[in-house]
Amino acid sequence: NRPSAPETEDTEDVEERAEILAEAAALKKSAVDYMHPEVGVTATDGACFGRNYFERPSAVEMEEDEFADERAEILEEAAALKKLAVDYMHPEVGVTATDATVLGRNYFNRPSAPETEDEEDAEERACVLAEVAALKKSAVDYMHPELCVTSADGACFGRNFFDRPTAPETEEDEFADERAEILEEAAALKKLATDYMHPEVCVAATDATVFGRNYFNRPSAPKTEEEEDAEERARVLADAAALKKLAIDFMHPEVGVTSADGACFGRNFFNRPSAPETEEEEDAEERARVLAEAATLKKSAIDYMHPEVGVTTTDATAFARNYFNRYSAPETEEDEFADERAEVLAEAAALKKLAADYMHPEVGV
């Protein structure tokens, strides 16, 4: 960044300038070749002297892959149709084949093979035959009851104890439960009626709790109140006692105050009557800022009114200067303006060079 440093340009500008110069050089070469056809063409590329075998003038015409595939399919279909027509028109010509599978037969599809059916039809037929056999057996058993039943299952010779003909009738669980409840209620009602109609019959009980009494609910027990009312009454009595104490203290100030709490005899150092006044933290910070600003303004005023007083400082950077901002430094411009100026100058230089090349084609590149 020194003043004597050469100007530099961005990479983008350099690349753009190189492209412009390359295009200008190519255009100039084309113009020279057009204006001076007597100058021969010089080339060292070996490929310039070779020819493409497939694109030579004497080469046969080629077609695209798509057309070639379509033509091959058409020719193949035509050959197959021709063979079918020849076989149809000349049946005397024997069939020639070299495939071994042509001379074999399928055992299951031979003409003498028995007819077969689909798996679905076979399963359906098996189901129908099984049902017919079962119906036939049922009809035989019905028409010939004299035939004994033959069975090898051991469970056939057993009987159900609960379902035997001589078993008592049973009822469902729901009806049995309901009947038990009805009988229980009827027994309770009968007992109540007997107790009411025959009061001379003593009550028999073996429960020890029948002979006991509740201490709190006995007839001679004092009246009690609910917990909510008791708490409310306690609060009212406490308030009345506090008011009574305040009234006595107010009417009899000659009675001294008695206290055993050690904190009653202590004082707060910061809130004592002789303590200096204090301010809140917010006000203290505000006052500190005001005093700091006043001190700074006072120092500025003294420095302005008494320039003969020297400046005292211990900061080493106070004695240094900025090389780029010194008074004798050349004027500088911002990076944006510098970049724009560099682009304008570069474009002007390129245009000047193009004009010179166009006006003086005799000058070599």
XYZ file of C-alpha atoms in Angstrom:
365
model
C 0.000 0.000 0.000
C 2.998 2.335 -0.213
C 2.559 5.413 -2.470
C 5.298 4.244 -4.849
C 3.826 0.760 -5.269
C 2.582 -0.095 -8.774
C -1.126 -0.287 -9.249
C -2.625 -3.748 -9.217
C -5.939 -5.049 -10.477
C -8.307 -7.776 -9.403
C -8.084 -11.329 -10.727
C -11.464 -10.920 -12.422
C -10.273 -7.842 -14.311
C -7.064 -9.618 -15.323
C -8.989 -12.604 -16.701
C -11.430 -10.354 -18.573
C -8.536 -8.369 -20.083
C -6.838 -11.605 -21.166
C -10.036 -12.827 -22.863
C -10.444 -9.512 -24.703
C -6.834 -9.593 -25.880
C -7.167 -13.225 -26.999
C -10.305 -12.417 -29.001
C -8.611 -9.357 -30.519
C -5.587 -11.464 -31.519
C -7.829 -14.105 -33.122
C -9.767 -11.451 -35.036
C -6.531 -9.848 -36.214
C -5.194 -13.220 -37.433
C -8.434 -13.897 -39.319
C -8.247 -10.431 -40.954
C -4.595 -10.960 -41.988
C -5.382 -14.403 -43.430
C -8.316 -12.907 -45.391
C -6.367 -9.894 -46.708
C -3.206 -11.923 -47.600
C -4.274 -15.254 -49.102
C -0.860 -15.566 -50.757
C 0.612 -16.359 -47.346
C 0.569 -20.130 -46.937
C -0.964 -21.959 -44.021
C 1.614 -23.476 -41.698
C 0.604 -26.393 -39.485
C 2.537 -28.949 -37.455
C -0.457 -31.051 -36.316
C -0.277 -34.554 -37.812
C -4.041 -34.881 -37.728
C -4.346 -32.135 -40.355
C -2.937 -34.447 -43.027
C -5.174 -37.453 -42.268
C -8.610 -38.367 -43.599
C -11.591 -40.081 -41.950
C -12.115 -43.472 -43.591
C -15.848 -43.483 -42.929
C -16.469 -39.901 -44.131
C -14.314 -39.991 -47.309
C -16.094 -38.950 -50.542
C -15.941 -42.503 -51.931
C -17.345 -44.071 -48.751
C -20.709 -45.830 -48.938
C -23.676 -44.034 -47.483
C -24.387 -44.808 -43.840
C -27.662 -44.699 -41.987
C -28.506 -44.020 -38.386
C -28.767 -46.814 -35.812
C -32.515 -46.299 -35.452
C -33.164 -46.705 -39.203
C -30.759 -49.664 -39.388
C -32.552 -51.492 -36.557
C -35.947 -50.842 -38.123
C -34.735 -52.084 -41.552
C -33.322 -55.272 -39.968
C -36.671 -55.963 -38.220
C -38.597 -55.479 -41.493
C -36.240 -57.827 -43.387
C -36.489 -60.450 -40.624
C -40.310 -60.335 -40.698
C -40.294 -60.571 -44.498
C -38.006 -63.662 -44.376
C -40.300 -65.330 -41.802
C -43.396 -64.620 -43.960
C -41.634 -65.974 -47.046
C -40.744 -69.210 -45.185
C -44.346 -69.662 -44.036
C -45.632 -69.119 -47.593
C -43.148 -71.667 -49.035
C -44.095 -74.256 -46.367
C -47.801 -73.733 -47.139
C -47.455 -73.886 -50.939
C -45.065 -76.917 -50.972
C -46.183 -79.392 -48.314
C -44.251 -82.124 -50.148
C -41.035 -80.588 -48.890
C -40.123 -82.328 -45.652
C -39.462 -80.516 -42.426
C -35.811 -80.491 -41.448
C -34.910 -79.918 -37.826
C -31.799 -80.440 -35.724
C -33.361 -79.674 -32.349
C -33.502 -82.862 -30.215
C -36.552 -81.614 -28.309
C -38.609 -81.644 -31.532
C -38.517 -85.475 -31.631
C -39.695 -85.929 -28.001
C -43.235 -86.127 -26.582
C -44.786 -84.967 -23.336
C -45.976 -87.955 -21.326
C -48.822 -86.058 -19.733
C -50.053 -84.415 -22.951
C -49.865 -87.514 -25.245
C -53.062 -88.446 -27.111
C -53.490 -91.694 -25.153
C -53.029 -90.003 -21.753
C -56.071 -89.957 -19.427
C -57.879 -86.722 -19.062
C -56.767 -84.538 -16.119
C -58.513 -81.749 -14.321
C -57.417 -78.561 -12.650
C -56.342 -78.556 -9.023
C -59.331 -76.398 -8.092
C -61.793 -78.798 -9.765
C -60.072 -81.792 -8.105
C -60.420 -80.235 -4.658
C -64.076 -79.396 -5.313
C -64.771 -82.976 -6.458
C -63.026 -84.360 -3.329
C -65.204 -82.153 -1.090
C -68.399 -83.272 -2.876
C -67.444 -86.972 -2.585
C -66.628 -86.567 1.130
C -70.017 -84.959 1.776
C -71.814 -87.715 -0.213
C -69.979 -90.421 1.771
C -70.993 -88.761 5.062
C -74.648 -88.525 3.939
C -74.614 -92.164 2.832
C -73.262 -93.248 6.242
C -75.965 -91.235 8.026
C -78.697 -92.836 5.837
C -77.361 -96.361 6.454
C -77.231 -95.757 10.230
C -80.837 -94.463 10.141
C -82.235 -97.266 7.978
C -80.396 -100.087 9.784
C -80.480 -99.376 13.525
C -79.762 -103.059 14.183
C -76.191 -102.477 13.081
C -74.002 -101.806 16.085
C -71.966 -98.698 16.345
C -68.247 -99.387 16.194
C -65.930 -96.912 17.858
C -62.417 -96.990 19.233
C -62.555 -93.616 21.030
C -62.393 -94.064 24.810
C -64.393 -90.882 25.371
C -67.461 -92.535 23.774
C -67.931 -94.848 26.798
C -67.973 -92.056 29.451
C -70.900 -90.017 30.795
C -71.126 -86.474 32.117
C -72.109 -86.558 35.796
C -73.850 -83.193 35.635
C -75.747 -83.870 32.379
C -76.928 -87.459 33.164
C -80.714 -88.121 32.922
C -81.030 -88.670 36.687
C -79.108 -85.491 37.584
C -81.116 -82.762 39.411
C -82.021 -79.737 37.447
C -79.537 -76.863 37.656
C -79.866 -73.222 36.965
C -77.564 -70.604 35.582
C -75.228 -68.622 37.854
C -77.165 -65.402 37.271
C -80.503 -66.943 38.347
C -78.853 -68.727 41.302
C -77.322 -65.457 42.587
C -80.624 -63.624 42.218
C -82.503 -66.402 44.060
C -79.945 -66.328 46.900
C -80.373 -62.546 47.280
C -84.189 -62.863 47.388
C -84.036 -65.607 50.041
C -81.588 -63.556 52.119
C -83.854 -60.495 52.013
C -86.901 -62.625 52.914
C -85.059 -64.109 55.941
C -84.076 -60.603 57.118
C -87.667 -59.368 56.784
C -88.967 -62.436 58.673
C -86.483 -61.761 61.503
C -87.566 -58.098 61.730
C -91.263 -59.089 61.819
C -90.623 -61.662 64.538
C -88.684 -59.125 66.646
C -91.515 -56.595 66.226
C -94.354 -58.997 67.044
C -92.585 -60.663 69.959
C -90.744 -57.998 71.956
C -90.706 -60.339 74.991
C -88.108 -62.413 73.223
C -84.705 -61.250 74.419
C -82.039 -60.178 72.027
C -79.211 -62.691 71.901
C -75.816 -61.360 70.890
C -72.283 -62.575 71.265
C -70.565 -59.467 69.891
C -68.603 -57.705 72.668
C -69.006 -54.299 70.971
C -72.770 -54.453 71.562
C -72.228 -53.858 75.302
C -69.923 -50.832 74.855
C -70.743 -47.108 74.543
C -69.114 -44.232 72.700
C -67.527 -41.880 75.244
C -67.908 -38.836 73.018
C -71.525 -39.514 71.992
C -72.904 -40.449 75.432
C -75.958 -38.476 76.671
C -73.988 -36.830 79.455
C -71.102 -35.763 77.153
C -70.575 -32.006 76.733
C -71.635 -30.476 73.467
C -68.958 -30.334 70.776
C -68.649 -28.188 67.715
C -67.296 -28.820 64.275
C -63.649 -28.255 63.497
C -64.385 -25.307 61.212
C -66.468 -23.518 63.883
C -63.808 -24.240 66.551
C -61.059 -22.676 64.385
C -63.235 -19.630 63.670
C -63.955 -19.173 67.415
C -60.226 -19.483 68.228
C -59.400 -16.737 65.703
C -62.093 -14.455 67.116
C -60.821 -14.948 70.699
C -57.229 -14.299 69.594
C -58.267 -11.048 67.892
C -60.219 -9.968 70.978
C -57.230 -10.698 73.280
C -54.915 -8.671 71.004
C -57.364 -5.734 70.947
C -57.719 -5.900 74.749
C -53.916 -5.778 75.181
C -53.657 -2.773 72.871
C -56.424 -0.961 74.776
C -54.677 -1.586 78.143
C -51.335 -0.376 76.767
C -53.026 2.769 75.452
C -55.006 3.527 78.674
C -52.122 2.704 81.045
C -48.870 4.048 79.606
C -47.353 4.030 83.129
C -47.156 0.250 82.926
C -43.711 -0.634 81.646
C -43.066 -2.856 78.678
C -41.658 -6.221 79.618
C -39.625 -8.105 76.999
C -37.031 -10.855 77.075
C -36.032 -10.675 73.413
C -32.424 -9.560 73.021
C -33.127 -8.023 69.596
C -35.394 -5.411 71.235
C -32.359 -3.712 72.813
C -30.325 -3.436 69.599
C -30.223 -0.622 67.031
C -29.559 -0.596 63.300
C -26.292 1.240 62.651
C -27.381 2.474 59.242
C -30.892 3.579 60.295
C -29.980 5.264 63.632
C -31.148 8.904 64.082
C -27.583 10.223 64.042
C -26.613 8.272 60.898
C -25.773 10.329 57.801
C -28.338 10.418 55.077
C -27.905 7.775 52.359
C -29.209 7.586 48.866
C -30.400 4.766 46.662
C -28.003 2.875 44.457
C -29.597 4.234 41.271
C -29.262 7.856 42.481
C -25.676 7.207 43.593
C -24.715 5.876 40.139
C -26.413 8.814 38.441
C -24.533 11.279 40.717
C -21.237 9.502 39.980
C -21.830 9.843 36.227
C -22.707 13.538 36.560
C -19.559 14.229 38.618
C -17.395 12.313 36.122
C -18.800 14.337 33.215
C -18.302 17.586 35.167
C -14.673 16.639 35.902
C -14.067 15.871 32.213
C -15.618 19.199 31.135
C -13.542 21.054 33.734
C -10.331 19.434 32.448
C -11.238 20.319 28.848
C -11.924 23.943 29.866
C -8.580 24.205 31.725
C -6.696 22.743 28.747
C -8.412 25.253 26.446
C -7.869 28.317 28.691
C -4.246 27.445 29.606
C -2.484 26.108 26.517
C 0.879 27.006 28.151
C 0.406 24.039 30.479
C 2.092 21.060 28.867
C 0.352 17.766 28.248
C 1.573 14.988 30.515
C 1.071 11.406 29.453
C 2.702 8.033 30.025
C 1.141 6.249 27.048
C 3.839 5.285 24.524
C 1.390 5.363 21.604
C 0.760 9.070 22.169
C 4.156 9.902 20.567
C 3.601 7.897 17.361
C 2.043 8.986 14.074
C 0.103 7.113 11.437
C 2.176 6.902 8.272
C -0.872 6.770 5.985
C -2.773 9.586 7.740
C 0.148 12.015 8.156
C -0.257 15.576 6.805
C 2.352 15.094 4.093
C 0.826 11.820 2.876
C -0.612 11.825 -0.667
C -4.319 11.810 -1.011
C -5.896 8.369 -1.278
C -9.237 7.218 -2.521
C -11.605 4.532 -1.386
C -11.230 0.977 -2.637
C -14.505 1.166 -4.582
C -13.426 4.294 -6.516
C -9.935 2.863 -7.043
C -11.328 -0.366 -8.498
C -13.709 1.527 -10.776
C -10.890 3.835 -11.994
C -8.695 0.800 -12.682
C -11.470 -0.843 -14.734
C -12.039 2.344 -16.764
C -8.309 2.719 -17.474
C -7.999 -0.957 -18.435
C -10.933 -0.724 -20.842
C -9.497 2.490 -22.347
C -6.082 0.847 -22.825
C -7.666 -2.222 -24.490
C -9.737 -0.015 -26.825
C -6.618 2.002 -27.704
C -4.705 -1.188 -28.530
C -7.555 -2.519 -30.691
C -7.724 0.802 -32.588
C -3.958 0.732 -33.159
C -4.072 -2.894 -34.386
C -6.978 -2.067 -36.724
C -5.323 1.068 -38.187
C -1.888 -0.593 -38.603
C -2.390 -4.200 -39.740
C 1.170 -4.232 -41.082
C 2.435 -4.363 -37.481
C 2.966 -7.996 -36.462
C 1.420 -9.511 -33.402
